[in-house]
Each structure stands twice: as C-alpha cells, then as structure tokens.
PDB file of C-alpha atoms in Angstrom:
ATOM      1  CA  MET A   1      47.144 209.666 -30.835  1.00  0.00           C
ATOM      2  CA  SER A   2      47.781 213.610 -31.660  1.00  0.00           C
ATOM      3  CA  ALA A   3      44.443 214.863 -32.024  1.00  0.00           C
ATOM      4  CA  SER A   4      45.853 217.889 -34.195  1.00  0.00           C
ATOM      5  CA  THR A   5      46.289 215.295 -37.012  1.00  0.00           C
ATOM      6  CA  THR A   6      43.006 212.722 -36.639  1.00  0.00           C
ATOM      7  CA  SER A   7      41.736 215.266 -39.330  1.00  0.00           C
ATOM      8  CA  SER A   8      43.531 214.289 -42.393  1.00  0.00           C
ATOM      9  CA  LEU A   9      42.405 210.580 -41.789  1.00  0.00           C
ATOM     10  CA  ASP A  10      38.574 210.157 -41.893  1.00  0.00           C
ATOM     11  CA  ALA A  11      36.779 209.111 -39.155  1.00  0.00           C
ATOM     12  CA  PRO A  12      36.305 205.192 -40.971  1.00  0.00           C
ATOM     13  CA  THR A  13      39.895 205.236 -41.479  1.00  0.00           C
ATOM     14  CA  LEU A  14      41.213 206.492 -37.990  1.00  0.00           C
ATOM     15  CA  ASP A  15      39.076 204.157 -37.339  1.00  0.00           C
ATOM     16  CA  ARG A  16      40.523 200.669 -38.835  1.00  0.00           C
ATOM     17  CA  LEU A  17      44.397 202.062 -37.914  1.00  0.00           C
ATOM     18  CA  ARG A  18      42.953 202.354 -34.077  1.00  0.00           C
ATOM     19  CA  THR A  19      41.326 198.457 -34.628  1.00  0.00           C
ATOM     20  CA  ASP A  20      44.471 197.622 -35.876  1.00  0.00           C
ATOM     21  CA  ILE A  21      46.860 199.328 -33.494  1.00  0.00           C
ATOM     22  CA  ASP A  22      44.345 197.537 -30.997  1.00  0.00           C
ATOM     23  CA  GLY A  23      44.794 194.366 -31.563  1.00  0.00           C
ATOM     24  CA  LEU A  24      48.433 194.066 -32.119  1.00  0.00           C
ATOM     25  CA  LEU A  25      48.920 195.594 -28.761  1.00  0.00           C
ATOM     26  CA  SER A  26      46.687 193.304 -27.298  1.00  0.00           C
ATOM     27  CA  GLY A  27      48.498 190.016 -28.809  1.00  0.00           C
ATOM     28  CA  LEU A  28      51.509 190.698 -26.959  1.00  0.00           C
ATOM     29  CA  GLU A  29      51.773 188.061 -24.446  1.00  0.00           C
ATOM     30  CA  GLU A  30      50.743 189.185 -20.251  1.00  0.00           C
ATOM     31  CA  GLY A  31      53.126 190.058 -17.248  1.00  0.00           C
ATOM     32  CA  ARG A  32      56.583 190.066 -19.634  1.00  0.00           C
ATOM     33  CA  ASP A  33      55.950 191.829 -22.408  1.00  0.00           C
ATOM     34  CA  GLU A  34      53.016 194.471 -20.956  1.00  0.00           C
ATOM     35  CA  PRO A  35      55.830 197.309 -19.527  1.00  0.00           C
ATOM     36  CA  ALA A  36      57.038 196.979 -24.004  1.00  0.00           C
ATOM     37  CA  ARG A  37      53.222 197.306 -24.410  1.00  0.00           C
ATOM     38  CA  ALA A  38      52.491 200.095 -22.155  1.00  0.00           C
ATOM     39  CA  LEU A  39      55.201 201.898 -23.939  1.00  0.00           C
ATOM     40  CA  ALA A  40      54.149 201.175 -27.217  1.00  0.00           C
ATOM     41  CA  GLU A  41      50.962 202.259 -26.613  1.00  0.00           C
ATOM     42  CA  ALA A  42      52.088 205.355 -25.403  1.00  0.00           C
ATOM     43  CA  PHE A  43      54.419 206.076 -28.599  1.00  0.00           C
ATOM     44  CA  PHE A  44      51.368 204.873 -30.905  1.00  0.00           C
ATOM     45  CA  ARG A  45      49.277 208.068 -29.335  1.00  0.00           C
ATOM     46  CA  ARG A  46      51.393 210.294 -29.683  1.00  0.00           C
ATOM     47  CA  SER A  47      51.614 209.472 -33.919  1.00  0.00           C
ATOM     48  CA  ASP A  48      50.462 211.594 -37.042  1.00  0.00           C
ATOM     49  CA  PRO A  49      47.881 208.967 -38.133  1.00  0.00           C
ATOM     50  CA  VAL A  50      49.128 209.276 -41.490  1.00  0.00           C
ATOM     51  CA  TYR A  51      52.059 208.488 -41.075  1.00  0.00           C
ATOM     52  CA  LEU A  52      51.209 205.651 -39.203  1.00  0.00           C
ATOM     53  CA  GLN A  53      48.816 204.248 -42.315  1.00  0.00           C
ATOM     54  CA  GLY A  54      52.420 204.809 -44.841  1.00  0.00           C
ATOM     55  CA  ARG A  55      53.795 202.846 -42.082  1.00  0.00           C
ATOM     56  CA  GLU A  56      53.877 199.339 -41.287  1.00  0.00           C
ATOM     57  CA  LEU A  57      51.935 198.404 -37.836  1.00  0.00           C
ATOM     58  CA  ALA A  58      54.070 194.954 -36.978  1.00  0.00           C
ATOM     59  CA  ALA A  59      56.994 197.040 -37.494  1.00  0.00           C
ATOM     60  CA  GLN A  60      56.317 200.382 -35.468  1.00  0.00           C
ATOM     61  CA  LEU A  61      56.194 198.149 -32.767  1.00  0.00           C
ATOM     62  CA  LYS A  62      59.026 196.267 -32.858  1.00  0.00           C
ATOM     63  CA  GLN A  63      60.600 199.567 -32.947  1.00  0.00           C
ATOM     64  CA  TRP A  64      58.553 200.069 -29.756  1.00  0.00           C
ATOM     65  CA  GLN A  65      59.458 196.563 -28.379  1.00  0.00           C
ATOM     66  CA  ASP A  66      63.149 197.484 -28.770  1.00  0.00           C
ATOM     67  CA  LEU A  67      62.606 201.409 -27.563  1.00  0.00           C
ATOM     68  CA  ALA A  68      61.149 198.978 -23.894  1.00  0.00           C
ATOM     69  CA  ARG A  69      63.483 196.736 -24.101  1.00  0.00           C
ATOM     70  CA  TRP A  70      66.412 199.556 -23.204  1.00  0.00           C
ATOM     71  CA  VAL A  71      64.983 202.261 -21.050  1.00  0.00           C
ATOM     72  CA  GLU A  72      63.741 199.461 -19.063  1.00  0.00           C
ATOM     73  CA  LEU A  73      66.894 199.160 -16.420  1.00  0.00           C
ATOM     74  CA  ARG A  74      67.517 202.397 -15.611  1.00  0.00           C
ATOM     75  CA  PRO A  75      68.753 203.628 -12.224  1.00  0.00           C
ATOM     76  CA  ALA A  76      67.400 206.647 -10.178  1.00  0.00           C
ATOM     77  CA  GLY A  77      69.159 209.187 -11.620  1.00  0.00           C
ATOM     78  CA  GLU A  78      70.555 208.488 -14.585  1.00  0.00           C
ATOM     79  CA  ILE A  79      69.821 210.311 -18.127  1.00  0.00           C
ATOM     80  CA  LYS A  80      69.796 207.589 -21.259  1.00  0.00           C
ATOM     81  CA  VAL A  81      71.432 208.362 -24.051  1.00  0.00           C
ATOM     82  CA  ARG A  82      71.880 206.579 -27.390  1.00  0.00           C
ATOM     83  CA  VAL A  83      71.989 207.411 -31.453  1.00  0.00           C
ATOM     84  CA  PHE A  84      72.382 204.439 -33.866  1.00  0.00           C
ATOM     85  CA  ASN A  85      71.979 203.831 -37.340  1.00  0.00           C
ATOM     86  CA  PRO A  86      68.816 200.735 -37.054  1.00  0.00           C
ATOM     87  CA  HIS A  87      69.528 197.582 -39.055  1.00  0.00           C
ATOM     88  CA  VAL A  88      67.795 194.645 -37.444  1.00  0.00           C
ATOM     89  CA  GLU A  89      70.524 191.874 -36.387  1.00  0.00           C
ATOM     90  CA  GLN A  90      70.309 195.212 -34.181  1.00  0.00           C
ATOM     91  CA  CYS A  91      67.498 195.739 -32.787  1.00  0.00           C
ATOM     92  CA  GLY A  92      64.581 193.981 -34.642  1.00  0.00           C
ATOM     93  CA  TYR A  93      63.204 196.340 -37.869  1.00  0.00           C
ATOM     94  CA  PHE A  94      65.057 198.629 -40.138  1.00  0.00           C
ATOM     95  CA  LEU A  95      65.249 202.442 -40.552  1.00  0.00           C
ATOM     96  CA  ALA A  96      66.590 204.286 -43.780  1.00  0.00           C
ATOM     97  CA  ARG A  97      66.995 207.000 -40.352  1.00  0.00           C
ATOM     98  CA  THR A  98      68.869 207.649 -38.126  1.00  0.00           C
ATOM     99  CA  VAL A  99      67.701 207.641 -34.534  1.00  0.00           C
ATOM    100  CA  LEU A 100      68.212 209.432 -30.998  1.00  0.00           C
ATOM    101  CA  GLN A 101      66.426 208.163 -28.306  1.00  0.00           C
ATOM    102  CA  THR A 102      66.644 209.790 -24.764  1.00  0.00           C
ATOM    103  CA  ASP A 103      65.195 208.784 -21.373  1.00  0.00           C
ATOM    104  CA  MET A 104      64.923 210.653 -18.403  1.00  0.00           C
ATOM    105  CA  ASP A 105      63.155 211.739 -15.444  1.00  0.00           C
ATOM    106  CA  ASP A 106      61.232 214.738 -16.404  1.00  0.00           C
ATOM    107  CA  GLN A 107      61.000 218.185 -16.349  1.00  0.00           C
ATOM    108  CA  ALA A 108      61.513 221.414 -17.670  1.00  0.00           C
ATOM    109  CA  PHE A 109      64.083 222.320 -21.574  1.00  0.00           C
ATOM    110  CA  ILE A 110      64.728 218.993 -22.133  1.00  0.00           C
ATOM    111  CA  PHE A 111      62.118 219.248 -25.539  1.00  0.00           C
ATOM    112  CA  ASP A 112      63.510 222.186 -26.708  1.00  0.00           C
ATOM    113  CA  SER A 113      66.631 221.930 -25.548  1.00  0.00           C
ATOM    114  CA  LEU A 114      67.734 219.231 -27.944  1.00  0.00           C
ATOM    115  CA  HIS A 115      65.414 220.514 -30.853  1.00  0.00           C
ATOM    116  CA  THR A 116      68.189 224.124 -30.387  1.00  0.00           C
ATOM    117  CA  LEU A 117      71.022 221.603 -30.055  1.00  0.00           C
ATOM    118  CA  LEU A 118      70.840 219.658 -33.060  1.00  0.00           C
ATOM    119  CA  ARG A 119      69.965 223.150 -34.595  1.00  0.00           C
ATOM    120  CA  THR A 120      73.493 224.292 -34.149  1.00  0.00           C
ATOM    121  CA  MET A 121      74.168 220.966 -34.995  1.00  0.00           C
ATOM    122  CA  GLU A 122      73.003 221.063 -38.423  1.00  0.00           C
ATOM    123  CA  ILE A 123      70.067 218.722 -38.257  1.00  0.00           C
ATOM    124  CA  VAL A 124      67.044 219.359 -38.990  1.00  0.00           C
ATOM    125  CA  PRO A 125      64.381 215.726 -37.397  1.00  0.00           C
ATOM    126  CA  HIS A 126      61.928 214.250 -39.461  1.00  0.00           C
ATOM    127  CA  ARG A 127      60.238 213.237 -36.750  1.00  0.00           C
ATOM    128  CA  CYS A 128      60.268 213.861 -32.689  1.00  0.00           C
ATOM    129  CA  LEU A 129      57.546 211.937 -30.062  1.00  0.00           C
ATOM    130  CA  HIS A 130      57.805 212.464 -26.654  1.00  0.00           C
ATOM    131  CA  PRO A 131      55.681 210.667 -24.585  1.00  0.00           C
ATOM    132  CA  ILE A 132      55.574 211.242 -20.630  1.00  0.00           C
ATOM    133  CA  VAL A 133      54.973 207.608 -18.930  1.00  0.00           C
ATOM    134  CA  ARG A 134      55.129 206.650 -15.691  1.00  0.00           C
ATOM    135  CA  ILE A 135      57.081 204.361 -14.417  1.00  0.00           C
ATOM    136  CA  GLU A 136      57.731 202.269 -12.004  1.00  0.00           C
ATOM    137  CA  ARG A 137      60.809 201.228 -10.543  1.00  0.00           C
ATOM    138  CA  ASP A 138      62.605 198.625  -8.215  1.00  0.00           C
ATOM    139  CA  GLY A 139      65.780 199.586  -6.191  1.00  0.00           C
ATOM    140  CA  ALA A 140      68.154 198.875  -8.833  1.00  0.00           C
ATOM    141  CA  GLY A 141      66.655 200.567 -11.981  1.00  0.00           C
ATOM    142  CA  GLN A 142      64.525 197.832 -13.205  1.00  0.00           C
ATOM    143  CA  ALA A 143      60.544 198.726 -14.621  1.00  0.00           C
ATOM    144  CA  VAL A 144      58.143 197.205 -12.509  1.00  0.00           C
ATOM    145  CA  SER A 145      55.317 198.339 -14.876  1.00  0.00           C
ATOM    146  CA  ILE A 146      54.296 201.513 -16.770  1.00  0.00           C
ATOM    147  CA  ASP A 147      51.447 202.961 -17.287  1.00  0.00           C
ATOM    148  CA  PRO A 148      51.701 205.133 -21.161  1.00  0.00           C
ATOM    149  CA  LEU A 149      48.766 208.076 -20.545  1.00  0.00           C
ATOM    150  CA  PRO A 150      50.015 209.118 -16.761  1.00  0.00           C
ATOM    151  CA  GLU A 151      48.188 212.160 -14.734  1.00  0.00           C
ATOM    152  CA  GLY A 152      50.455 215.230 -13.133  1.00  0.00           C
ATOM    153  CA  SER A 153      52.307 217.949 -13.369  1.00  0.00           C
ATOM    154  CA  GLU A 154      55.447 218.240 -14.689  1.00  0.00           C
ATOM    155  CA  GLY A 155      59.028 217.486 -12.654  1.00  0.00           C
ATOM    156  CA  GLU A 156      56.520 215.142 -10.492  1.00  0.00           C
ATOM    157  CA  ALA A 157      58.655 212.260  -9.404  1.00  0.00           C
ATOM    158  CA  GLY A 158      57.861 208.808 -10.961  1.00  0.00           C
ATOM    159  CA  LEU A 159      56.995 210.702 -14.198  1.00  0.00           C
ATOM    160  CA  GLU A 160      60.060 209.878 -17.368  1.00  0.00           C
ATOM    161  CA  SER A 161      60.309 212.130 -19.760  1.00  0.00           C
ATOM    162  CA  VAL A 162      61.342 209.318 -23.676  1.00  0.00           C
ATOM    163  CA  MET A 163      62.584 210.489 -26.099  1.00  0.00           C
ATOM    164  CA  HIS A 164      62.258 209.986 -30.584  1.00  0.00           C
ATOM    165  CA  PHE A 165      63.662 211.491 -32.696  1.00  0.00           C
ATOM    166  CA  GLU A 166      64.399 210.166 -36.686  1.00  0.00           C
ATOM    167  CA  LEU A 167      66.926 211.728 -38.077  1.00  0.00           C
ATOM    168  CA  PRO A 168      68.438 212.178 -41.902  1.00  0.00           C
ATOM    169  CA  LEU A 169      71.024 208.671 -42.449  1.00  0.00           C
ATOM    170  CA  LEU A 170      74.075 210.191 -41.009  1.00  0.00           C
ATOM    171  CA  PRO A 171      77.417 208.217 -41.052  1.00  0.00           C
ATOM    172  CA  GLU A 172      78.516 206.185 -38.266  1.00  0.00           C
ATOM    173  CA  GLU A 173      81.166 208.223 -37.727  1.00  0.00           C
ATOM    174  CA  ARG A 174      79.564 210.842 -36.403  1.00  0.00           C
ATOM    175  CA  LEU A 175      76.871 209.008 -33.907  1.00  0.00           C
ATOM    176  CA  PRO A 176      79.445 209.255 -31.054  1.00  0.00           C
ATOM    177  CA  GLU A 177      79.299 213.142 -31.269  1.00  0.00           C
ATOM    178  CA  ILE A 178      76.348 213.321 -31.299  1.00  0.00           C
ATOM    179  CA  GLU A 179      75.366 211.298 -28.693  1.00  0.00           C
ATOM    180  CA  ALA A 180      78.323 212.545 -26.399  1.00  0.00           C
ATOM    181  CA  ALA A 181      77.024 216.132 -27.420  1.00  0.00           C
ATOM    182  CA  VAL A 182      72.846 215.312 -26.584  1.00  0.00           C
ATOM    183  CA  SER A 183      73.852 213.373 -22.902  1.00  0.00           C
ATOM    184  CA  GLU A 184      76.463 216.327 -22.239  1.00  0.00           C
ATOM    185  CA  ARG A 185      73.760 218.428 -22.652  1.00  0.00           C
ATOM    186  CA  LEU A 186      70.676 216.691 -21.640  1.00  0.00           C
ATOM    187  CA  ARG A 187      73.443 216.363 -18.478  1.00  0.00           C
ATOM    188  CA  ALA A 188      74.031 220.357 -18.068  1.00  0.00           C
ATOM    189  CA  ILE A 189      69.827 220.977 -18.466  1.00  0.00           C
ATOM    190  CA  GLN A 190      69.776 218.681 -14.749  1.00  0.00           C
ATOM    191  CA  ALA A 191      71.599 220.726 -13.028  1.00  0.00           C
ATOM    192  CA  MET A 192      70.169 223.643 -14.153  1.00  0.00           C
ATOM    193  CA  VAL A 193      66.383 221.513 -13.446  1.00  0.00           C
ATOM    194  CA  ALA A 194      67.855 220.975 -10.033  1.00  0.00           C
ATOM    195  CA  ASP A 195      69.424 223.885  -8.824  1.00  0.00           C
ATOM    196  CA  TRP A 196      66.270 226.395 -10.245  1.00  0.00           C
ATOM    197  CA  ASP A 197      65.580 226.436  -6.148  1.00  0.00           C
ATOM    198  CA  ALA A 198      68.959 228.367  -4.870  1.00  0.00           C
ATOM    199  CA  MET A 199      69.357 230.210  -7.673  1.00  0.00           C
ATOM    200  CA  ARG A 200      66.215 231.883  -7.161  1.00  0.00           C
ATOM    201  CA  ALA A 201      67.209 232.311  -3.414  1.00  0.00           C
ATOM    202  CA  LYS A 202      70.721 233.719  -4.521  1.00  0.00           C
ATOM    203  CA  ALA A 203      68.771 236.323  -6.531  1.00  0.00           C
ATOM    204  CA  LEU A 204      66.655 237.262  -3.794  1.00  0.00           C
ATOM    205  CA  TRP A 205      69.249 237.306  -0.852  1.00  0.00           C
ATOM    206  CA  LEU A 206      71.570 239.793  -2.776  1.00  0.00           C
ATOM    207  CA  ALA A 207      67.368 242.065  -3.910  1.00  0.00           C
ATOM    208  CA  ALA A 208      67.272 241.937  -0.376  1.00  0.00           C
ATOM    209  CA  HIS A 209      70.885 243.164   1.342  1.00  0.00           C
ATOM    210  CA  LEU A 210      73.268 244.343  -0.550  1.00  0.00           C
ATOM    211  CA  SER A 211      72.471 247.326   0.985  1.00  0.00           C
ATOM    212  CA  GLU A 212      74.983 245.995   2.810  1.00  0.00           C
ATOM    213  CA  TYR A 213      77.793 246.151   0.624  1.00  0.00           C
ATOM    214  CA  THR A 214      78.137 250.080   0.730  1.00  0.00           C
ATOM    215  CA  ILE A 215      80.867 251.722  -0.493  1.00  0.00           C
ATOM    216  CA  THR A 216      79.501 255.211  -0.611  1.00  0.00           C
ATOM    217  CA  GLY A 217      77.647 257.552   1.151  1.00  0.00           C
ATOM    218  CA  ASP A 218      76.543 259.610  -2.372  1.00  0.00           C
ATOM    219  CA  GLN A 219      73.109 259.239  -3.099  1.00  0.00           C
ATOM    220  CA  ALA A 220      73.567 258.832  -6.821  1.00  0.00           C
ATOM    221  CA  TYR A 221      75.147 255.641  -5.782  1.00  0.00           C
ATOM    222  CA  TYR A 222      71.755 255.059  -3.598  1.00  0.00           C
ATOM    223  CA  ARG A 223      70.065 255.444  -6.246  1.00  0.00           C
ATOM    224  CA  ASN A 224      71.129 252.835  -8.864  1.00  0.00           C
ATOM    225  CA  LEU A 225      71.607 250.214  -5.527  1.00  0.00           C
ATOM    226  CA  SER A 226      67.786 250.222  -5.376  1.00  0.00           C
ATOM    227  CA  LEU A 227      67.543 250.089  -9.410  1.00  0.00           C
ATOM    228  CA  VAL A 228      69.596 246.141  -8.624  1.00  0.00           C
ATOM    229  CA  GLN A 229      67.650 245.087  -5.977  1.00  0.00           C
ATOM    230  CA  LYS A 230      64.354 245.810  -7.772  1.00  0.00           C
ATOM    231  CA  PHE A 231      66.175 244.082 -10.449  1.00  0.00           C
ATOM    232  CA  PHE A 232      66.909 241.459  -8.800  1.00  0.00           C
ATOM    233  CA  HIS A 233      63.290 240.785  -7.401  1.00  0.00           C
ATOM    234  CA  TRP A 234      62.443 241.642 -10.995  1.00  0.00           C
ATOM    235  CA  LEU A 235      64.204 238.042 -12.269  1.00  0.00           C
ATOM    236  CA  ALA A 236      63.030 236.054  -9.291  1.00  0.00           C
ATOM    237  CA  ALA A 237      59.351 237.134  -9.974  1.00  0.00           C
ATOM    238  CA  ASP A 238      59.483 233.865 -12.857  1.00  0.00           C
ATOM    239  CA  ASN A 239      60.846 236.659 -15.725  1.00  0.00           C
ATOM    240  CA  TYR A 240      64.362 234.644 -15.971  1.00  0.00           C
ATOM    241  CA  VAL A 241      65.579 231.168 -16.431  1.00  0.00           C
ATOM    242  CA  PHE A 242      68.139 230.574 -14.289  1.00  0.00           C
ATOM    243  CA  ALA A 243      70.708 228.545 -15.621  1.00  0.00           C
ATOM    244  CA  SER A 244      74.332 228.742 -13.575  1.00  0.00           C
ATOM    245  CA  TYR A 245      76.024 230.785 -10.428  1.00  0.00           C
ATOM    246  CA  ALA A 246      78.658 231.663  -9.417  1.00  0.00           C
ATOM    247  CA  GLU A 247      80.401 234.087  -6.996  1.00  0.00           C
ATOM    248  CA  TYR A 248      83.401 235.342  -7.168  1.00  0.00           C
ATOM    249  CA  LEU A 249      86.524 237.423  -4.051  1.00  0.00           C
ATOM    250  CA  VAL A 250      88.141 240.822  -6.087  1.00  0.00           C
ATOM    251  CA  GLU A 251      90.722 241.050  -3.976  1.00  0.00           C
ATOM    252  CA  PRO A 252      92.787 244.805  -4.059  1.00  0.00           C
ATOM    253  CA  GLY A 253      95.865 244.349  -6.425  1.00  0.00           C
ATOM    254  CA  VAL A 254      94.858 240.688  -7.942  1.00  0.00           C
ATOM    255  CA  ASP A 255      94.270 240.925 -11.957  1.00  0.00           C
ATOM    256  CA  GLN A 256      91.698 238.463 -11.855  1.00  0.00           C
ATOM    257  CA  PRO A 257      89.022 237.204  -9.438  1.00  0.00           C
ATOM    258  CA  THR A 258      88.574 234.327  -7.690  1.00  0.00           C
ATOM    259  CA  LEU A 259      86.200 231.733  -8.295  1.00  0.00           C
ATOM    260  CA  VAL A 260      84.282 230.846  -4.702  1.00  0.00           C
ATOM    261  CA  ALA A 261      84.154 227.159  -4.982  1.00  0.00           C
ATOM    262  CA  ASP A 262      81.584 226.083  -3.768  1.00  0.00           C
ATOM    263  CA  SER A 263      78.928 228.828  -5.287  1.00  0.00           C
ATOM    264  CA  VAL A 264      78.880 226.941  -8.538  1.00  0.00           C
ATOM    265  CA  LEU A 265      74.780 225.786  -8.806  1.00  0.00           C
ATOM    266  CA  GLY A 266      73.053 224.937 -11.860  1.00  0.00           C
ATOM    267  CA  GLN A 267      75.156 224.791 -15.559  1.00  0.00           C
ATOM    268  CA  ALA A 268      78.331 226.527 -14.314  1.00  0.00           C
ATOM    269  CA  ARG A 269      77.993 223.188 -12.025  1.00  0.00           C
ATOM    270  CA  GLN A 270      78.561 220.643 -14.252  1.00  0.00           C
ATOM    271  CA  ALA A 271      80.366 222.270 -15.829  1.00  0.00           C
ATOM    272  CA  ASN A 272      83.384 221.949 -13.840  1.00  0.00           C
ATOM    273  CA  SER A 273      81.966 218.932 -12.120  1.00  0.00           C
TER     274      SER A 273
END
C-alpha cells in the first residue's frame, strides 16, 4: 500500500484492512487464479488505505480480476488501451465512473504524458494507480506468471506498466475518442523512447561534424559555429528530452525543403508511419 497515506488510519484499523485484503487474496484458487491474485496484490498495495476502507473490498477484487483477464494476453510490443463505463454484466463490477486502463512495456514518460493529455481534454482523474509489475509471457504473449512487487529499473525487459485511471463519468459516445487519443499518445512515447539513443547520437554527430560544412571563412561564422556545436553537446548531456528528429534537403531555387525519408526518428517517425 502507499506509504504516504497510511498515517491517516490508526494502526489497528490499518492492520484489520491488511488482514481483510490478505484473506480475499488467499481465497483465490491457486494456479488458475494466480495471475489475478498477483495483479490484485499489486493494485491493493498501491491503493490509498482510506479509499479502500470506504469501498467494498470484494468489489475491488472483482475490478482487479477483470483487469487481470484483460492483460492476460499481450503480444510483444503491443500497447493495450481501453476506456469503458463498468457494468456488472460486462466486467463483474459496477462503478459510477469512466475507467481508463493501459498495459505496455514499462518506460519513461508514459504516466505524466497521459496526465497532460487528459488535462488538454479537460478531464481530471479522480484516481490514478500505476503499479509496475513483472509479467513473464510465452511466445504468443500469454501471461505465465506475474510478480506484483518486482525489483528492477525502469525500462528493464519483462517489466510492464499497468495503469488504471478513474475519470468522471463520461457519455459512451465520447469513449472511443479518448481511447484513440491515449493510444496515439502512447505510441508516440514508445517511438520516442525507442529512438532516444539514435537521436542523441545524431546530436553528437552534428556537434562533431558541423565544421565540415563551411560556407565562409569569416571569423564571425566560425564563432557562431562553435556556439552551435557547444549547444549540441549540451543537449546530449542529459539536458534535453529528444522527442523527434528529421533531416531536410535544401536545394537552391526550391522554395520548400525536402524531407529525407529514412532520417525520421522518434515521434516524427510515428506520425509518418
């Protein structure tokens, strides 16, 4: 559970809450329900105890069981997103809120990026949970085991970011728009992170080779060139978030520069795919 919120409950109440949660989890059938138990444990541990005390724990468990069934199959590299209004008939529980859930390989920027996206859509989440779990999958992407409290660093192979947002209740007709926007944003972030090293290498190459592209021997030109090279070195020294890179060919007499197709990296690559 979140260590930052446990002080708002007295120790006996907190102990009873933990005992109740452990009892719920131990009631799941070993083997068949193991992935659901592990994922439920990850979410219970990341939930505000005060919030849990005000909700029926059995209903919370059904919520995490439904989520576990959804994340059970995910082929390598796939980004899963769903936005829905929960109903008992559909997913086993009811919640008077709209739910946004995602599952993808763990990497930087995704949580803050989604918060920013939701703000631009004038949506303020009531609740956000973001456990990092280790999911072992077979060749088809089927979950074999889930470690709810893994050790490891961000972006390490096998770690998955499973996010759960509870939003104000939204009309059904708006949900596809939100799902599409979230999917697009996460794909852009995925491309940015995948191409990060390549974009940084481009910055360092420019810093080293700009002097080879001289157009004048003027002292002022070389002074400015030196400043630009220093700037590229500064960018590459972890002072900048590389989002996109592209090269353009500028030809005499041609008004518009021409994009060099195989030069595109990061979010620009995703946008052009």
